[in-house]
Amino acid sequence: MAWTKYQLFLAGLMLVTGSINTLSAKWADNFVAPGCGGSQEHSFQHPFLQAVGMFLGEFSCLAAFYLLRCRAAGHPDTSTDPQQPFNPLLFLPPALCDMTGTCIMYVALNMTSASSFQMLRGAVIIFTGLFSVTFLGRRLALSQWLGILATIAGLVVVGLADLLNRHDSQHKLSEVITGDLLIIMAQIIVSIQMVLEEKFVYKHNVHPLRAVGTEGLFGFVILSLLLVPMYYIPAGSFSGNPRGTLEDALDAFCQVGRQPLIALALLGNISSIAFFNFAGISVTKELSATTRMVLDSLRTIVIWALSLTLGWEAFHPLQILGFLILLTGTALYNGLHRLLLSRLSRGRPPAEEGEHERLLGGPRTAINDAS
């Protein structure tokens, strides 16, 4: 069936905003500007402040939810009204996982390339599958186990490409290895977040925009408060500011004042995460979670191509092999092979359980997307 103009718009919006989200965060890291007190020029490495901006973008989804609810006030719609009462504090545990995973990923993004960052996030499939079996009692199909094995193989190839690739003074080999390991560690936390959401949150039939917005609210408030003690906590080699602390928000604001393009990059990160969440949820509802998975894979290609074009990283052929293996693993885990076989046999595509409603079945990056 041909896509409507609205569906094409949603697909394009998800692809563009998802790419902008990662690229704008990496773009901000590439700027060099003096900080407060006449300090020397240094890179804009403020991962925790960037994470606050991302949660602000997620928080805006809550405003979008209430706007939709007001619009549908005269026409009751179960998609904007939860069928069961729920306690907003149910969102706190997954929000804490979201906050922790996002912060780790932003730290890792300072250490590795944008393309490797995006590819290695595919590790979420491994841990989500294992945790869903352990804590949700789900039984995975053979194709899903094969998808997990293929994903592990793809991660090994991408990691090997990073080891063999040429590195400049900004991204030393030790930093790249640490960054890659941090990304995989963050996916464990993101997987716990997904399992918590499915076990305790989505059984209450909470609208996805409300779920994203409420978690964004918790993350924004908690992480903003944590910026105060982070200003005094020494971080050693993990620090990217002249004071050597975990985060120096004042230094970040001084750098923004001296280099306005940093503010543009931060604004791109905040706005893109909001539109990406909206577009991703809408694609899942209008089309399918499988379509959302395909678009998310295309986002990796866009990020990779633009990073190479802008000279942010060097090309290595192993990355192509790693990406193809990761794509195969993701396709197997999400059942895309059944859809393709159905198309080839001219049969009706098999209906995936909750494909249009369940967010766990498709890739979720922001209710985590750091990112």
Coordinates of C-alpha atoms in Angstrom, one line a residue:
M1 CA 0.0 0.0 0.0
A2 CA 1.3 3.4 -1.0
W3 CA 2.3 5.9 1.8
T4 CA 0.2 9.0 2.2
K5 CA 1.9 12.4 2.1
Y6 CA 1.5 12.7 5.9
Q7 CA 3.3 9.3 6.4
L8 CA 6.1 10.4 4.1
F9 CA 6.4 13.6 6.1
L10 CA 6.6 11.7 9.4
A11 CA 9.2 9.3 8.0
G12 CA 11.3 12.2 6.7
L13 CA 10.9 14.1 10.0
M14 CA 12.1 11.2 12.0
L15 CA 15.1 10.6 9.7
V16 CA 16.2 14.3 9.7
T17 CA 15.6 15.1 13.3
G18 CA 17.2 11.8 14.5
S19 CA 20.3 12.6 12.5
I20 CA 20.4 16.2 13.7
N21 CA 20.2 15.1 17.3
T22 CA 23.5 13.1 17.2
L23 CA 25.3 15.5 14.8
S24 CA 24.4 18.6 16.7
A25 CA 25.8 17.1 19.9
K26 CA 29.0 16.1 18.1
W27 CA 29.1 19.6 16.4
A28 CA 29.1 21.3 19.8
D29 CA 32.0 19.2 21.0
N30 CA 34.1 20.4 18.0
F31 CA 33.9 24.0 19.0
V32 CA 36.9 25.7 20.7
A33 CA 36.3 28.8 22.8
P34 CA 37.7 30.5 26.0
G35 CA 35.8 29.9 29.2
C36 CA 35.2 32.1 32.3
G37 CA 37.9 34.2 33.9
G38 CA 39.9 34.6 30.7
S39 CA 40.8 30.9 30.6
Q40 CA 42.5 29.5 27.5
E41 CA 40.5 28.2 24.6
H42 CA 39.4 24.7 25.0
S43 CA 36.9 22.3 23.5
F44 CA 33.2 22.5 24.5
Q45 CA 33.0 19.2 26.5
H46 CA 30.0 19.5 28.8
P47 CA 28.2 16.2 28.5
F48 CA 26.0 16.6 31.6
L49 CA 24.8 20.1 30.5
Q50 CA 24.0 18.7 27.1
A51 CA 22.1 15.9 28.7
V52 CA 20.0 18.6 30.6
G53 CA 19.2 20.1 27.2
M54 CA 18.1 16.7 25.9
F55 CA 15.8 16.2 28.8
L56 CA 14.4 19.7 28.2
G57 CA 13.5 18.5 24.7
E58 CA 11.9 15.4 26.1
F59 CA 10.0 17.5 28.6
S60 CA 8.5 19.5 25.7
C61 CA 6.7 16.3 24.6
L62 CA 4.5 16.7 27.7
A63 CA 3.3 20.1 26.4
A64 CA 2.6 18.4 23.0
F65 CA 0.6 15.7 24.8
Y66 CA -1.6 18.3 26.6
L67 CA -2.1 20.3 23.4
L68 CA -3.3 17.1 21.7
R69 CA -5.5 16.4 24.6
C70 CA -7.1 19.9 24.4
R71 CA -7.6 19.5 20.7
A72 CA -9.4 16.2 21.2
A73 CA -11.5 17.5 24.2
G74 CA -14.6 17.5 22.1
H75 CA -13.9 14.1 20.6
P76 CA -12.9 11.5 23.3
D77 CA -9.9 9.6 22.1
T78 CA -8.3 6.7 24.0
S79 CA -5.0 7.5 22.5
T80 CA -4.7 10.7 24.6
D81 CA -6.5 9.5 27.8
P82 CA -5.0 6.6 29.9
Q83 CA -7.6 3.9 30.6
Q84 CA -6.3 3.4 34.1
P85 CA -5.2 5.9 36.8
F86 CA -1.5 5.8 37.5
N87 CA 1.0 7.4 39.8
P88 CA 3.5 9.7 37.9
L89 CA 6.2 8.4 40.3
L90 CA 6.1 5.1 38.3
F91 CA 8.2 7.1 35.8
L92 CA 10.9 7.9 38.3
P93 CA 12.9 4.6 38.1
P94 CA 13.0 4.5 34.3
A95 CA 13.8 8.3 34.3
L96 CA 16.8 7.6 36.5
C97 CA 18.0 5.0 34.1
D98 CA 17.4 7.4 31.2
M99 CA 19.4 10.1 33.0
T100 CA 22.3 7.8 33.8
G101 CA 22.5 6.1 30.4
T102 CA 22.2 9.5 28.6
C103 CA 25.0 11.1 30.6
I104 CA 27.3 8.1 30.0
M105 CA 26.6 8.3 26.2
Y106 CA 27.3 12.0 26.0
V107 CA 30.6 11.4 27.8
A108 CA 31.4 8.6 25.4
L109 CA 30.5 10.8 22.4
N110 CA 33.4 13.1 23.4
M111 CA 35.7 10.2 23.1
T112 CA 34.7 8.4 19.9
S113 CA 33.2 9.1 16.4
A114 CA 29.6 9.9 15.8
S115 CA 29.1 6.9 13.5
S116 CA 30.6 4.4 15.9
F117 CA 28.5 6.0 18.6
Q118 CA 25.4 5.4 16.6
M119 CA 26.3 1.9 15.5
L120 CA 27.3 0.7 19.0
R121 CA 23.9 1.8 20.4
G122 CA 22.6 -1.3 18.6
A123 CA 23.9 -3.2 21.6
V124 CA 20.6 -2.3 23.3
I125 CA 19.0 -5.3 21.4
I126 CA 21.3 -7.8 23.2
F127 CA 20.5 -6.6 26.7
T128 CA 16.8 -5.8 26.1
G129 CA 16.3 -9.4 24.8
L130 CA 18.1 -11.0 27.7
F131 CA 16.4 -8.8 30.4
S132 CA 13.0 -9.4 28.9
V133 CA 13.5 -13.2 29.2
T134 CA 14.8 -12.9 32.7
F135 CA 12.4 -10.3 34.2
L136 CA 9.4 -10.4 32.0
G137 CA 9.3 -14.1 31.3
R138 CA 9.2 -13.6 27.5
R139 CA 10.2 -16.4 25.2
L140 CA 12.4 -15.2 22.3
A141 CA 12.0 -16.7 18.9
L142 CA 14.9 -18.4 17.1
S143 CA 15.2 -15.4 14.8
Q144 CA 15.5 -13.1 17.8
W145 CA 18.3 -15.2 19.3
L146 CA 20.1 -15.2 15.9
G147 CA 19.6 -11.4 15.8
I148 CA 21.3 -11.1 19.2
L149 CA 24.2 -13.2 18.0
A150 CA 24.5 -11.2 14.8
T151 CA 24.5 -8.0 16.8
I152 CA 27.3 -9.2 19.0
A153 CA 29.3 -10.1 15.9
G154 CA 28.6 -6.6 14.4
L155 CA 29.7 -4.9 17.6
V156 CA 33.0 -6.8 17.5
V157 CA 33.6 -5.7 13.9
V158 CA 32.8 -2.1 14.6
G159 CA 35.1 -2.2 17.7
L160 CA 37.9 -3.7 15.6
A161 CA 37.4 -0.9 13.0
D162 CA 37.9 1.6 15.8
L163 CA 41.1 -0.2 16.9
L164 CA 42.5 -0.2 13.4
N165 CA 41.4 3.3 12.4
R166 CA 43.7 6.3 12.4
H167 CA 43.2 8.6 15.4
D168 CA 44.2 12.2 15.9
S169 CA 45.4 14.1 19.0
Q170 CA 41.8 14.7 20.0
H171 CA 40.7 11.1 19.9
K172 CA 43.5 8.8 21.1
L173 CA 43.2 5.1 20.9
S174 CA 42.7 4.7 24.6
E175 CA 39.9 7.3 24.6
V176 CA 38.2 5.6 21.7
I177 CA 38.3 2.2 23.5
T178 CA 37.0 3.8 26.7
G179 CA 34.2 5.6 24.8
D180 CA 33.1 2.4 23.0
L181 CA 33.0 0.5 26.3
L182 CA 31.0 3.4 27.9
I183 CA 28.4 3.3 25.0
I184 CA 27.9 -0.5 25.5
M185 CA 27.6 0.0 29.3
A186 CA 25.0 2.7 28.7
Q187 CA 22.9 0.3 26.6
I188 CA 22.7 -2.1 29.6
I189 CA 21.1 0.8 31.6
V190 CA 18.9 1.7 28.7
S191 CA 17.7 -1.9 28.5
I192 CA 16.8 -1.9 32.2
Q193 CA 14.9 1.3 31.5
M194 CA 12.9 -0.4 28.7
V195 CA 12.1 -3.4 30.8
L196 CA 10.9 -1.2 33.7
E197 CA 8.7 0.8 31.4
E198 CA 7.1 -2.2 30.0
K199 CA 6.6 -3.9 33.4
F200 CA 5.4 -1.0 35.4
V201 CA 4.4 1.9 33.1
Y202 CA 2.9 0.8 29.8
K203 CA 0.5 -1.7 31.4
H204 CA -1.3 1.5 32.5
N205 CA -1.8 2.4 28.8
V206 CA 0.0 5.7 29.2
H207 CA 0.2 7.7 26.0
P208 CA 3.8 7.6 24.7
L209 CA 4.1 11.4 24.5
R210 CA 3.1 11.6 28.1
A211 CA 5.6 8.9 29.1
V212 CA 8.5 10.7 27.2
G213 CA 7.5 14.1 28.7
T214 CA 7.2 12.9 32.3
E215 CA 10.5 11.1 32.2
G216 CA 12.0 14.3 30.6
L217 CA 10.6 16.3 33.5
F218 CA 12.2 14.1 36.1
G219 CA 15.5 13.9 34.2
F220 CA 15.6 17.7 33.7
V221 CA 14.9 18.6 37.3
I222 CA 17.2 16.0 38.9
L223 CA 20.1 16.5 36.6
S224 CA 19.8 20.3 36.8
L225 CA 20.1 20.0 40.6
L226 CA 23.1 17.6 40.2
L227 CA 25.0 20.2 38.2
V228 CA 25.7 22.0 41.5
P229 CA 27.7 19.2 43.3
M230 CA 29.2 18.3 39.9
Y231 CA 30.8 21.8 39.9
Y232 CA 33.0 20.7 42.8
I233 CA 33.6 17.0 42.2
P234 CA 37.1 16.4 40.7
A235 CA 37.0 14.1 37.6
G236 CA 40.6 13.8 36.6
S237 CA 41.1 12.7 32.9
F238 CA 37.3 12.5 32.4
S239 CA 37.0 16.2 32.8
G240 CA 36.8 18.4 29.8
N241 CA 36.9 21.8 31.6
P242 CA 39.9 23.8 32.9
R243 CA 38.9 23.3 36.5
G244 CA 39.1 19.5 36.2
T245 CA 35.6 19.0 37.7
L246 CA 32.9 16.6 36.6
E247 CA 30.9 19.4 35.1
D248 CA 31.4 23.2 35.0
A249 CA 28.1 24.8 33.8
L250 CA 29.4 28.3 34.3
D251 CA 32.3 27.5 32.0
A252 CA 29.8 26.2 29.4
F253 CA 27.7 29.4 29.5
C254 CA 30.9 31.5 29.1
Q255 CA 31.9 29.5 26.1
V256 CA 28.4 29.9 24.6
G257 CA 28.7 33.7 25.1
R258 CA 32.0 33.8 23.3
Q259 CA 30.9 31.4 20.5
P260 CA 27.2 31.8 19.6
L261 CA 27.4 28.8 17.2
I262 CA 27.6 26.6 20.3
A263 CA 24.1 27.9 21.3
L264 CA 22.9 27.0 17.8
A265 CA 24.2 23.4 18.2
L266 CA 22.6 23.1 21.7
L267 CA 19.3 24.4 20.3
G268 CA 19.5 21.9 17.5
N269 CA 19.9 19.1 20.1
I270 CA 17.0 20.3 22.2
S271 CA 14.5 20.8 19.4
S272 CA 15.5 17.8 17.4
I273 CA 15.0 15.4 20.3
A274 CA 11.5 16.7 20.8
F275 CA 10.5 16.3 17.2
F276 CA 12.3 13.0 16.9
N277 CA 10.2 11.6 19.7
F278 CA 7.0 12.9 18.2
A279 CA 7.9 11.6 14.7
G280 CA 9.1 8.2 16.1
I281 CA 5.9 7.6 18.0
S282 CA 3.7 8.8 15.1
V283 CA 5.6 6.5 12.7
T284 CA 5.0 3.5 15.0
K285 CA 1.2 4.3 15.1
E286 CA 0.7 5.3 11.4
L287 CA 3.0 2.7 9.9
S288 CA 4.7 0.1 12.1
A289 CA 7.5 -0.5 14.6
T290 CA 9.4 -2.3 11.8
T291 CA 9.3 0.9 9.7
R292 CA 10.6 2.8 12.6
M293 CA 13.5 0.4 12.9
V294 CA 14.4 0.8 9.2
L295 CA 14.3 4.6 9.5
D296 CA 16.6 4.4 12.5
S297 CA 19.0 2.3 10.6
L298 CA 19.0 4.9 7.7
R299 CA 19.7 7.5 10.4
T300 CA 23.0 5.7 11.1
I301 CA 23.9 5.9 7.4
V302 CA 23.2 9.7 7.3
I303 CA 25.2 10.4 10.4
W304 CA 28.1 8.3 9.0
A305 CA 28.1 10.0 5.6
L306 CA 27.9 13.5 7.0
S307 CA 30.7 12.8 9.5
L308 CA 33.0 11.6 6.7
T309 CA 32.0 14.6 4.6
L310 CA 32.8 17.1 7.4
G311 CA 36.1 15.4 8.1
W312 CA 35.1 14.4 11.7
E313 CA 36.4 10.9 11.1
A314 CA 38.4 8.7 8.7
F315 CA 36.8 6.0 6.6
H316 CA 37.5 2.3 7.4
P317 CA 36.0 -0.5 5.2
L318 CA 35.4 -2.6 8.3
Q319 CA 32.7 -0.1 9.4
I320 CA 30.7 -1.1 6.4
L321 CA 30.8 -4.8 7.3
G322 CA 30.1 -4.0 10.9
F323 CA 27.1 -1.9 10.0
L324 CA 25.7 -4.5 7.6
I325 CA 26.0 -7.2 10.3
L326 CA 24.3 -4.9 12.9
L327 CA 21.6 -4.2 10.4
T328 CA 21.0 -7.9 9.9
G329 CA 20.9 -8.5 13.6
T330 CA 18.4 -5.7 14.1
A331 CA 16.2 -6.9 11.2
L332 CA 16.2 -10.5 12.6
Y333 CA 15.3 -9.3 16.1
N334 CA 12.5 -7.1 15.0
G335 CA 11.0 -9.7 12.5
L336 CA 11.8 -7.8 9.3
H337 CA 12.8 -11.0 7.6
R338 CA 9.2 -12.3 8.0
L339 CA 7.9 -9.1 6.4
L340 CA 10.2 -9.4 3.5
L341 CA 9.4 -13.1 3.0
S342 CA 5.7 -12.2 3.1
R343 CA 6.2 -9.6 0.5
L344 CA 8.1 -12.0 -1.8
S345 CA 5.3 -14.6 -1.4
R346 CA 2.7 -11.8 -2.1
G347 CA 1.0 -12.7 1.1
R348 CA -0.3 -10.4 3.8
P349 CA 2.4 -9.3 6.2
P350 CA 2.1 -11.1 9.6
A351 CA 0.8 -8.9 12.3
E352 CA 3.4 -8.4 15.0
E353 CA 2.1 -8.4 18.6
G354 CA 1.5 -4.8 19.5
E355 CA 3.6 -3.6 16.6
H356 CA 1.8 -0.3 16.4
E357 CA 1.6 0.3 20.1
R358 CA 4.5 -1.3 21.9
L359 CA 7.6 0.8 22.0
L360 CA 9.9 -2.0 23.2
G361 CA 9.5 -3.8 19.9
G362 CA 11.0 -1.0 18.0
P363 CA 14.2 1.0 18.5
R364 CA 13.8 3.7 21.2
T365 CA 16.6 6.3 21.4
A366 CA 15.3 9.3 23.0
I367 CA 13.0 8.2 25.8
N368 CA 16.5 7.3 26.3
D369 CA 17.5 8.6 21.8
A370 CA 20.3 10.4 23.5
S371 CA 20.7 10.6 22.6

